[in-house]
Tab-separated table of C-alpha atoms and ligand atoms in Angstrom:
chain	number	residue	atom	x	y	z
A	1	MET	CA	6.710	1.258	24.171
A	2	LYS	CA	8.830	4.318	23.538
A	3	ASP	CA	7.930	7.238	21.310
A	4	ILE	CA	10.243	7.977	18.418
A	5	LYS	CA	11.379	11.213	16.809
A	6	LEU	CA	11.659	11.626	13.032
A	7	HIS	CA	12.871	15.008	11.781
A	8	ASP	CA	10.827	17.538	13.807
A	9	LYS	CA	7.950	15.246	14.844
A	10	THR	CA	7.214	12.732	17.599
A	11	PHE	CA	5.415	9.480	16.863
A	12	GLU	CA	3.825	6.920	19.175
A	13	ILE	CA	3.355	3.206	18.599
A	14	TYR	CA	0.095	2.379	16.843
A	15	ILE	CA	0.230	-1.093	15.259
A	16	PRO	CA	2.916	-3.367	16.764
A	17	GLU	CA	4.721	-5.804	14.471
A	18	THR	CA	2.843	-8.802	15.903
A	19	GLU	CA	-0.455	-7.228	14.814
A	20	ILE	CA	1.017	-6.286	11.420
A	21	ALA	CA	1.924	-9.957	10.887
A	22	GLU	CA	-1.665	-10.989	11.694
A	23	ILE	CA	-3.059	-8.378	9.285
A	24	VAL	CA	-0.687	-9.487	6.498
A	25	ASN	CA	-1.726	-13.093	7.130
A	26	SER	CA	-5.409	-12.242	6.890
A	27	VAL	CA	-4.958	-10.364	3.584
A	28	ALA	CA	-2.868	-13.200	2.114
A	29	THR	CA	-5.425	-15.788	3.234
A	30	ALA	CA	-8.274	-13.812	1.641
A	31	ILE	CA	-6.327	-13.615	-1.653
A	32	ASN	CA	-5.368	-17.311	-1.473
A	33	ASN	CA	-9.057	-18.184	-1.018
A	34	SER	CA	-10.350	-15.784	-3.690
A	35	GLY	CA	-10.019	-18.252	-6.540
A	36	VAL	CA	-7.731	-16.006	-8.611
A	37	GLU	CA	-5.384	-17.938	-10.924
A	38	LYS	CA	-1.786	-17.089	-11.875
A	39	PRO	CA	-1.967	-13.573	-10.385
A	40	LEU	CA	0.481	-10.818	-11.234
A	41	PHE	CA	0.962	-8.779	-8.070
A	42	ILE	CA	2.016	-5.207	-8.706
A	43	ALA	CA	3.476	-3.522	-5.645
A	44	VAL	CA	3.485	0.258	-5.480
A	45	LEU	CA	6.900	1.487	-4.322
A	46	ASN	CA	8.404	2.776	-2.131
A	47	GLY	CA	5.979	2.351	0.753
A	48	SER	CA	4.775	-1.174	-0.026
A	49	PHE	CA	8.158	-2.910	-0.186
A	50	LEU	CA	7.898	-4.606	3.216
A	51	PHE	CA	4.188	-5.399	2.891
A	52	ALA	CA	4.835	-6.915	-0.560
A	53	ALA	CA	7.771	-8.974	0.708
A	54	ASP	CA	5.863	-10.326	3.720
A	55	MET	CA	2.671	-10.913	1.701
A	56	MET	CA	4.389	-12.889	-1.040
A	57	ARG	CA	5.780	-15.344	1.504
A	58	LYS	CA	2.194	-16.134	2.542
A	59	ILE	CA	0.784	-16.460	-0.981
A	60	THR	CA	0.269	-20.104	-1.943
A	61	ILE	CA	-1.363	-19.629	-5.377
A	62	PRO	CA	0.621	-21.515	-8.053
A	63	ASN	CA	2.478	-19.436	-10.673
A	64	SER	CA	2.135	-16.147	-8.784
A	65	GLU	CA	4.312	-13.320	-10.114
A	66	ILE	CA	5.312	-9.940	-8.685
A	67	SER	CA	6.415	-6.701	-10.300
A	68	PHE	CA	6.987	-3.196	-8.921
A	69	ILE	CA	5.892	0.265	-9.971
A	70	LYS	CA	6.668	3.668	-8.559
A	71	LEU	CA	4.306	6.623	-8.313
A	72	SER	CA	3.841	9.037	-5.438
A	73	SER	CA	1.369	11.705	-4.294
A	74	TYR	CA	2.781	12.696	-0.940
A	75	GLN	CA	4.959	15.552	0.288
A	76	GLY	CA	5.424	15.985	4.025
A	77	THR	CA	2.441	14.726	6.002
A	78	GLU	CA	-0.364	15.785	3.645
A	79	SER	CA	-1.339	14.437	0.251
A	80	THR	CA	-0.457	17.005	-2.430
A	81	GLY	CA	-3.221	15.650	-4.625
A	82	LYS	CA	-0.665	15.580	-7.450
A	83	VAL	CA	0.526	12.241	-8.684
A	84	ASN	CA	3.814	11.735	-10.482
A	85	GLU	CA	4.555	9.527	-13.435
A	86	LEU	CA	4.708	5.765	-13.417
A	87	ILE	CA	8.003	3.898	-13.606
A	88	GLY	CA	8.707	0.210	-13.909
A	89	LEU	CA	5.915	-1.421	-15.857
A	90	ASN	CA	7.183	-2.915	-19.080
A	91	GLN	CA	5.614	-6.342	-19.382
A	92	ASP	CA	2.540	-7.303	-21.390
A	93	LEU	CA	-0.531	-7.192	-19.136
A	94	LYS	CA	-2.939	-8.651	-21.671
A	95	GLY	CA	-4.984	-11.468	-20.169
A	96	ARG	CA	-3.420	-11.050	-16.718
A	97	ASN	CA	-5.094	-11.137	-13.314
A	98	ILE	CA	-3.621	-8.059	-11.656
A	99	ILE	CA	-3.579	-7.507	-7.903
A	100	ILE	CA	-2.259	-4.111	-6.839
A	101	LEU	CA	-0.393	-4.081	-3.516
A	102	GLU	CA	-0.557	-0.735	-1.717
A	103	ASP	CA	0.860	0.176	1.679
A	104	ILE	CA	-1.930	2.648	2.371
A	105	ILE	CA	-4.892	4.120	0.520
A	106	ASP	CA	-5.735	7.647	1.623
A	107	THR	CA	-7.562	9.914	-0.863
A	108	GLY	CA	-7.453	7.269	-3.574
A	109	ASN	CA	-5.690	9.607	-6.036
A	110	THR	CA	-2.837	7.151	-6.524
A	111	LEU	CA	-5.184	4.235	-7.092
A	112	GLU	CA	-7.246	6.253	-9.577
A	113	LYS	CA	-4.089	7.158	-11.503
A	114	ILE	CA	-2.968	3.516	-11.594
A	115	ILE	CA	-6.361	2.472	-12.933
A	116	GLU	CA	-6.163	5.154	-15.658
A	117	LEU	CA	-2.756	3.856	-16.685
A	118	PHE	CA	-4.074	0.293	-16.892
A	119	GLN	CA	-7.268	1.206	-18.721
A	120	ASN	CA	-6.073	0.392	-22.223
A	121	GLU	CA	-4.531	-2.939	-21.245
A	122	GLU	CA	-6.744	-5.932	-21.913
A	123	LEU	CA	-6.608	-7.272	-18.363
A	124	THR	CA	-8.624	-10.328	-17.384
A	125	SER	CA	-9.162	-8.992	-13.862
A	126	PHE	CA	-8.039	-6.116	-11.674
A	127	LYS	CA	-8.101	-6.149	-7.891
A	128	THR	CA	-6.581	-4.010	-5.163
A	129	ALA	CA	-5.095	-5.048	-1.828
A	130	THR	CA	-3.947	-2.540	0.769
A	131	LEU	CA	-2.404	-2.935	4.190
A	132	LEU	CA	-4.010	0.246	5.539
A	133	TYR	CA	-7.052	2.227	4.427
A	134	LYS	CA	-8.367	5.620	5.534
A	135	PRO	CA	-12.121	5.480	4.824
A	136	LYS	CA	-12.705	9.088	5.944
A	137	ALA	CA	-10.151	10.404	3.434
A	138	TYR	CA	-11.119	8.145	0.528
A	139	ASN	CA	-13.113	10.061	-2.078
A	140	LYS	CA	-13.352	7.612	-5.003
A	141	ASP	CA	-15.947	5.052	-6.048
A	142	ILE	CA	-13.341	2.417	-6.913
A	143	PRO	CA	-13.924	-0.665	-4.754
A	144	ILE	CA	-10.982	-1.892	-2.680
A	145	ASP	CA	-11.037	-5.678	-2.695
A	146	PHE	CA	-8.676	-6.616	0.154
A	147	ILE	CA	-8.227	-4.291	3.133
A	148	GLY	CA	-5.814	-5.109	5.962
A	149	LYS	CA	-6.962	-2.516	8.481
A	150	SER	CA	-9.053	0.653	8.306
A	151	ILE	CA	-7.581	3.530	10.277
A	152	PRO	CA	-8.585	7.125	11.159
A	153	ASN	CA	-7.039	10.063	9.298
A	154	ASP	CA	-3.818	9.911	11.314
A	155	PHE	CA	-0.428	10.223	9.665
A	156	VAL	CA	1.402	6.925	10.120
A	157	VAL	CA	5.010	5.824	9.597
A	158	GLY	CA	7.036	2.641	9.812
A	159	TYR	CA	6.918	-0.758	8.107
A	160	GLY	CA	7.742	0.846	4.754
A	161	LEU	CA	5.878	4.115	5.319
A	162	ASP	CA	8.001	7.235	5.600
A	163	TYR	CA	7.983	10.725	6.972
A	164	GLU	CA	10.050	12.678	4.445
A	165	GLU	CA	11.924	9.520	3.507
A	166	ILE	CA	12.853	8.318	6.990
A	167	GLY	CA	11.163	5.785	9.251
A	168	ARG	CA	10.603	3.093	6.609
A	169	ASN	CA	12.834	0.662	8.513
A	170	LEU	CA	10.758	0.719	11.717
A	171	PRO	CA	9.227	-2.718	12.381
A	172	HIS	CA	6.101	-1.266	14.016
A	173	ILE	CA	3.662	1.299	12.619
A	174	TYR	CA	3.599	4.591	14.515
A	175	LYS	CA	1.238	7.545	14.398
A	176	LEU	CA	1.878	11.216	14.834
A	177	LYS	CA	1.646	12.196	18.478
A	178	ASN	CA	-0.430	15.275	19.252
B	201	5GP	P1	-3.516	8.667	-1.866
B	201	5GP	O1	-3.109	8.868	-3.302
B	201	5GP	O2	-4.511	7.527	-1.694
B	201	5GP	O3	-3.970	9.938	-1.229
B	201	5GP	O4	-2.237	8.276	-1.062
B	201	5GP	C1	-1.545	7.154	-1.333
B	201	5GP	C2	-0.087	7.278	-0.976
B	201	5GP	O5	0.149	8.371	-0.076
B	201	5GP	C3	0.375	6.037	-0.270
B	201	5GP	O6	0.894	5.094	-1.174
B	201	5GP	C4	1.426	6.574	0.678
B	201	5GP	O7	2.670	6.583	0.050
B	201	5GP	C5	1.017	7.995	0.954
B	201	5GP	N1	0.336	8.108	2.263
B	201	5GP	C6	-0.996	8.233	2.499
B	201	5GP	N2	-1.265	8.298	3.812
B	201	5GP	C7	-0.070	8.181	4.443
B	201	5GP	C8	0.317	8.150	5.842
B	201	5GP	O8	-0.464	8.236	6.786
B	201	5GP	N3	1.653	8.018	6.070
B	201	5GP	C9	2.581	7.918	5.082
B	201	5GP	N4	3.862	7.789	5.439
B	201	5GP	N5	2.249	7.931	3.763
B	201	5GP	C10	0.948	8.067	3.463
B	202	MG	MG1	3.645	5.836	-1.246
């Protein structure tokens, strides 16, 4: 398949959409079989919008809900380590079974920040699901409950993931070409 150019960089195909669909299916199946009741999925925007949309169509747990938050730690192709404020969470989380939906977990800074923000809420349970995970970059002790696919420390785009805001619409996931 053809390489693509976004801004100044060239990307090559890495995870075709057929494989993405299989990964999404496997994550949804694991959550469906986990025994969680009446979950409140919280998708982390912008990157997770397609993953969240595709996942929810495969979730069969009765009374599932979804909400969206926004919080970002990336500039260009490297994590800045800084995490911005949280927007979008205004419902009562007391007694809820939360499942975070992330597009990708890299250093874990974003996840750590989300957990801090949820610390004072009297949640019944808190779990994390991510489409992609970079184990070599992850530097936290927080367990990740549902992982779609572990990948090397490559910069990836497509299927919701951007390079300086473009590329989110690509149906496949691409990686930076060296
Ligand atoms: P972390 O806080 O774990 O370092 O990074 C999490 C966020 O950084 C993700 O939600 C995602 O927006 C962004 N990110 C991390 N790795 C990549 C990548 O390879 N490509 C893109 N486009 N974004 C990434
Ligand atoms: Mg993001």
